[in-house]
Short mmCIF file of C-alpha atoms in Angstrom, two decimals:
data_model
loop_
_atom_site.label_atom_id
_atom_site.label_comp_id
_atom_site.label_asym_id
_atom_site.label_seq_id
_atom_site.Cartn_x
_atom_site.Cartn_y
_atom_site.Cartn_z
CA UNK A 11 -1.46 -14.31 17.20
CA UNK A 12 -2.58 -12.85 13.77
CA UNK A 13 -4.82 -14.06 11.06
CA UNK A 14 -3.18 -15.51 7.95
CA UNK A 15 -1.54 -12.99 5.50
CA UNK A 16 0.10 -13.69 2.14
CA UNK A 17 3.29 -15.60 2.63
CA UNK A 18 2.78 -15.88 6.20
CA UNK A 19 1.68 -19.06 7.90
CA UNK A 20 -1.22 -19.07 10.30
CA UNK A 21 -0.33 -20.54 13.70
CA UNK A 22 -2.94 -22.35 15.76
CA UNK A 23 -2.44 -22.95 19.45
CA UNK A 24 -4.20 -25.68 21.42
CA UNK A 25 -3.61 -26.44 25.28
CA UNK A 26 -4.29 -30.10 26.18
CA UNK A 27 -5.69 -30.53 29.67
CA UNK A 28 -5.08 -34.13 30.88
CA UNK A 29 -6.15 -34.31 34.72
CA UNK A 30 -5.45 -37.67 36.47
CA UNK A 31 -7.94 -40.50 35.58
CA UNK A 32 -8.69 -41.91 32.19
CA UNK A 33 -12.28 -40.65 32.10
CA UNK A 34 -11.47 -37.07 32.79
CA UNK A 35 -9.15 -36.11 29.85
CA UNK A 36 -10.31 -33.03 27.83
CA UNK A 37 -9.00 -30.41 25.33
CA UNK A 38 -9.14 -26.86 26.04
CA UNK A 39 -8.89 -24.50 22.96
CA UNK A 40 -7.33 -21.01 22.98
CA UNK A 41 -7.56 -18.22 20.68
CA UNK A 42 -7.18 -19.01 16.90
CA UNK A 43 -5.98 -15.35 16.14
CA UNK A 44 -6.95 -11.87 15.24
CA UNK A 45 -9.07 -10.70 12.18
CA UNK A 46 -8.15 -7.40 10.62
CA UNK A 47 -9.16 -5.50 7.49
CA UNK A 48 -7.00 -6.56 4.68
CA UNK A 49 -6.69 -10.30 5.70
CA UNK A 50 -7.59 -12.92 3.10
CA UNK A 51 -10.04 -15.69 3.53
CA UNK A 52 -11.70 -18.34 1.07
CA UNK A 53 -15.08 -19.57 0.41
CA UNK A 54 -15.07 -23.09 -0.98
CA UNK A 55 -16.24 -23.21 -4.60
CA UNK A 56 -16.32 -19.45 -4.88
CA UNK A 57 -12.71 -18.32 -4.32
CA UNK A 58 -10.52 -16.00 -2.39
CA UNK A 59 -11.76 -12.71 -0.87
CA UNK A 60 -10.48 -10.02 1.67
CA UNK A 61 -11.89 -8.81 4.97
CA UNK A 62 -12.85 -5.11 4.68
CA UNK A 63 -13.53 -4.08 8.16
CA UNK A 64 -14.25 -5.64 11.39
CA UNK A 65 -17.72 -5.11 12.95
CA UNK A 66 -19.90 -6.08 15.86
CA UNK A 67 -23.66 -6.71 16.29
CA UNK A 68 -24.25 -6.80 19.89
CA UNK A 69 -21.71 -8.90 21.36
CA UNK A 70 -21.05 -10.90 18.12
CA UNK A 71 -17.82 -10.08 16.27
CA UNK A 72 -17.67 -10.22 12.47
CA UNK A 73 -16.42 -8.42 9.32
CA UNK A 74 -17.67 -6.88 6.16
CA UNK A 75 -16.57 -8.06 2.71
CA UNK A 76 -17.99 -7.74 -0.92
CA UNK A 77 -21.30 -9.23 -1.59
CA UNK A 78 -20.10 -11.27 -4.43
CA UNK A 79 -17.65 -13.20 -2.04
CA UNK A 80 -20.60 -15.30 -0.54
CA UNK A 81 -24.06 -15.93 0.19
CA UNK A 82 -25.95 -16.45 3.51
CA UNK A 83 -24.86 -19.71 5.11
CA UNK A 84 -21.57 -19.88 3.31
CA UNK A 85 -18.50 -20.68 5.37
CA UNK A 86 -15.31 -18.43 5.33
CA UNK A 87 -12.12 -20.34 5.78
CA UNK A 88 -8.33 -19.61 6.27
CA UNK A 89 -7.58 -21.20 3.04
CA UNK A 90 -8.68 -23.98 0.75
CA UNK A 91 -9.29 -26.87 3.22
CA UNK A 92 -8.43 -24.61 6.00
CA UNK A 93 -9.72 -23.83 9.43
CA UNK A 94 -13.37 -22.06 9.51
CA UNK A 95 -13.44 -18.34 10.49
CA UNK A 96 -17.14 -17.64 10.29
CA UNK A 97 -20.47 -17.82 8.44
CA UNK A 98 -21.98 -15.34 6.15
CA UNK A 99 -25.04 -14.07 7.79
CA UNK A 100 -26.25 -11.76 4.82
CA UNK A 101 -25.26 -10.70 1.46
CA UNK A 102 -26.26 -8.21 -1.06
CA UNK A 103 -25.25 -8.53 -4.84
CA UNK A 104 -25.89 -7.21 -7.45
CA UNK A 105 -27.56 -3.90 -6.82
CA UNK A 106 -25.32 -3.57 -3.81
CA UNK A 107 -21.96 -5.18 -3.19
CA UNK A 108 -21.65 -5.96 0.45
CA UNK A 109 -21.77 -8.76 3.01
CA UNK A 110 -21.16 -9.35 6.70
CA UNK A 111 -19.79 -12.56 8.25
CA UNK A 112 -20.07 -13.53 12.00
CA UNK A 113 -16.88 -14.82 13.47
CA UNK A 114 -16.73 -18.26 15.18
CA UNK A 115 -15.56 -18.48 18.82
CA UNK A 116 -11.81 -18.11 19.13
CA UNK A 117 -11.39 -15.31 16.33
CA UNK A 118 -11.02 -11.64 17.70
CA UNK A 119 -11.80 -8.65 15.49
CA UNK A 120 -9.33 -5.80 15.67
CA UNK A 121 -9.91 -2.15 14.72
CA UNK A 122 -6.97 -2.15 12.21
CA UNK A 123 -6.26 -2.54 8.42
CA UNK A 124 -3.17 -4.41 7.11
CA UNK A 125 -1.46 -4.79 3.74
CA UNK A 126 1.83 -6.69 3.25
CA UNK A 127 2.76 -6.27 6.85
CA UNK A 128 1.98 -2.48 7.17
CA UNK A 129 -0.78 -1.96 9.53
CA UNK A 130 -2.94 1.25 10.24
CA UNK A 131 -5.42 1.96 12.96
CA UNK A 132 -9.15 2.63 12.07
CA UNK A 133 -10.65 5.44 14.24
CA UNK A 134 -14.11 5.93 12.54
CA UNK A 135 -16.01 6.20 9.40
CA UNK A 136 -16.48 9.76 8.27
CA UNK A 137 -16.93 9.78 4.53
CA UNK A 138 -14.27 11.48 2.36
CA UNK A 139 -15.26 14.32 -0.10
CA UNK A 140 -14.67 14.21 -3.82
CA UNK A 141 -10.90 15.04 -4.23
CA UNK A 142 -9.96 13.72 -0.87
CA UNK A 143 -7.12 11.31 -0.65
CA UNK A 144 -7.96 7.64 -0.32
CA UNK A 145 -5.94 4.44 0.11
CA UNK A 146 -6.72 0.83 -0.58
CA UNK A 147 -5.01 -1.85 1.53
CA UNK A 148 -4.59 -4.69 -1.17
CA UNK A 149 -3.45 -8.07 0.09
CA UNK A 150 -1.88 -8.45 -3.45
CA UNK A 151 -0.17 -5.30 -4.05
CA UNK A 152 0.08 -3.47 -0.67
CA UNK A 153 -1.03 0.22 -0.17
CA UNK A 154 -2.02 2.24 -3.27
CA UNK A 155 -3.49 5.74 -2.92
CA UNK A 156 -5.36 8.16 -5.02
CA UNK A 157 -8.37 10.44 -4.83
CA UNK A 158 -12.02 10.18 -4.67
CA UNK A 159 -13.37 11.05 -8.19
CA UNK A 160 -17.17 10.55 -8.01
CA UNK A 161 -19.78 9.37 -5.61
CA UNK A 162 -23.04 7.53 -6.43
CA UNK A 163 -21.43 5.94 -9.43
CA UNK A 164 -23.25 3.00 -11.26
CA UNK A 165 -21.12 0.09 -12.59
CA UNK A 166 -22.44 -2.72 -14.94
CA UNK A 167 -20.51 -5.98 -14.35
CA UNK A 168 -20.96 -9.22 -16.48
CA UNK A 169 -23.13 -10.68 -13.67
CA UNK A 170 -25.21 -7.61 -12.81
CA UNK A 171 -25.26 -3.76 -11.99
CA UNK A 172 -24.23 -2.17 -8.77
CA UNK A 173 -25.33 1.41 -7.82
CA UNK A 174 -24.06 4.04 -5.21
CA UNK A 175 -20.41 3.12 -5.64
CA UNK A 176 -17.53 5.64 -5.19
CA UNK A 177 -14.95 5.99 -8.03
CA UNK A 178 -11.43 6.58 -7.14
CA UNK A 179 -8.13 7.08 -9.14
CA UNK A 180 -6.58 4.20 -7.17
CA UNK A 181 -5.16 1.46 -9.56
CA UNK A 182 -6.97 -1.89 -9.52
CA UNK A 183 -5.41 -5.20 -9.26
CA UNK A 184 -7.03 -8.83 -9.45
CA UNK A 185 -7.83 -10.52 -6.29
CA UNK A 186 -8.96 -7.53 -4.32
CA UNK A 187 -12.67 -8.14 -3.94
CA UNK A 188 -13.55 -6.85 -0.52
CA UNK A 189 -10.39 -5.01 0.28
CA UNK A 190 -10.69 -1.89 2.51
CA UNK A 191 -10.37 1.65 1.51
CA UNK A 192 -9.15 4.27 4.14
CA UNK A 193 -8.92 8.05 4.22
CA UNK A 194 -6.41 8.69 6.87
CA UNK A 195 -7.73 6.69 9.73
CA UNK A 196 -11.35 6.70 8.57
CA UNK A 197 -12.89 3.68 7.06
CA UNK A 198 -14.46 4.53 3.65
CA UNK A 199 -15.52 1.41 1.73
CA UNK A 200 -15.35 -2.12 0.48
CA UNK A 201 -13.52 -2.78 -2.91
CA UNK A 202 -16.10 -3.57 -5.65
CA UNK A 203 -14.13 -3.78 -8.88
CA UNK A 204 -11.96 -1.72 -11.26
CA UNK A 205 -10.58 -1.13 -14.65
CA UNK A 206 -7.14 -2.01 -15.94
CA UNK A 207 -4.29 -2.59 -13.49
CA UNK A 208 -1.47 -0.92 -11.52
CA UNK A 209 0.98 -1.19 -14.36
CA UNK A 210 -1.27 0.77 -16.83
CA UNK A 211 -3.44 2.81 -14.46
CA UNK A 212 -7.25 2.79 -14.21
CA UNK A 213 -9.93 3.29 -11.56
CA UNK A 214 -11.23 1.42 -8.59
CA UNK A 215 -14.81 1.44 -7.17
CA UNK A 216 -15.87 0.87 -3.66
CA UNK A 217 -19.12 0.25 -1.75
CA UNK A 218 -19.44 2.90 1.04
CA UNK A 219 -18.81 1.23 4.25
CA UNK A 220 -21.72 3.25 6.00
CA UNK A 221 -24.33 1.79 3.96
CA UNK A 222 -23.36 -1.68 4.78
CA UNK A 223 -23.26 -0.81 8.52
CA UNK A 224 -26.65 0.65 8.40
CA UNK A 225 -28.24 -2.31 6.36
CA UNK A 226 -27.12 -4.78 8.88
CA UNK A 227 -27.27 -2.83 12.09
CA UNK A 228 -23.60 -3.23 12.61
CA UNK A 229 -21.08 -1.17 14.51
CA UNK A 230 -17.49 -0.54 13.26
CA UNK A 231 -14.70 -2.01 15.40
CA UNK A 232 -12.13 0.85 15.92
CA UNK A 233 -8.71 1.05 17.46
#
């Protein structure tokens, strides 16, 4: 089973165990589904965001997303009023723009990235050089590609300034906070913001994934 994607319903499976005897009935849950980069989730009162990449800290599975998506203790859900996925363990915004969410039991982190049904493997996190090709997996607009234009960029948003970002020629669309950037099969970053849109062009900025992994002592889940 897969985690919810745009226009695709999430299927939850429960197996009911009912041994003989009225006092021994019990419910046995099975897996809720897979979590992949590019899947969407909701934080009540804060809006919809995107899973960037799946991670582990020891035996605990989780995922990275944008820092503005939630704060420590916030609950990530499959949708408004939906099933809980996990809990924000730490978040940094502004200054940085990354956060990590630990998954609840029953959710499985997968080392892939998906956008509108097209799925790609994640094999590592080697950073791409300026001029290299990068692609964003947008849950809104699918795959959009361009090149790395600048590293260590600083962006001033209305609610704060973020440093150490990477500027790309990939066009931006609303609703993509946290969306993953790949270069080939290498994880690059977490979408932070952008200018204009895909009809007029523009730029998108991402937070390098290596910084977030290092900050929280996380390991990238790969295929």
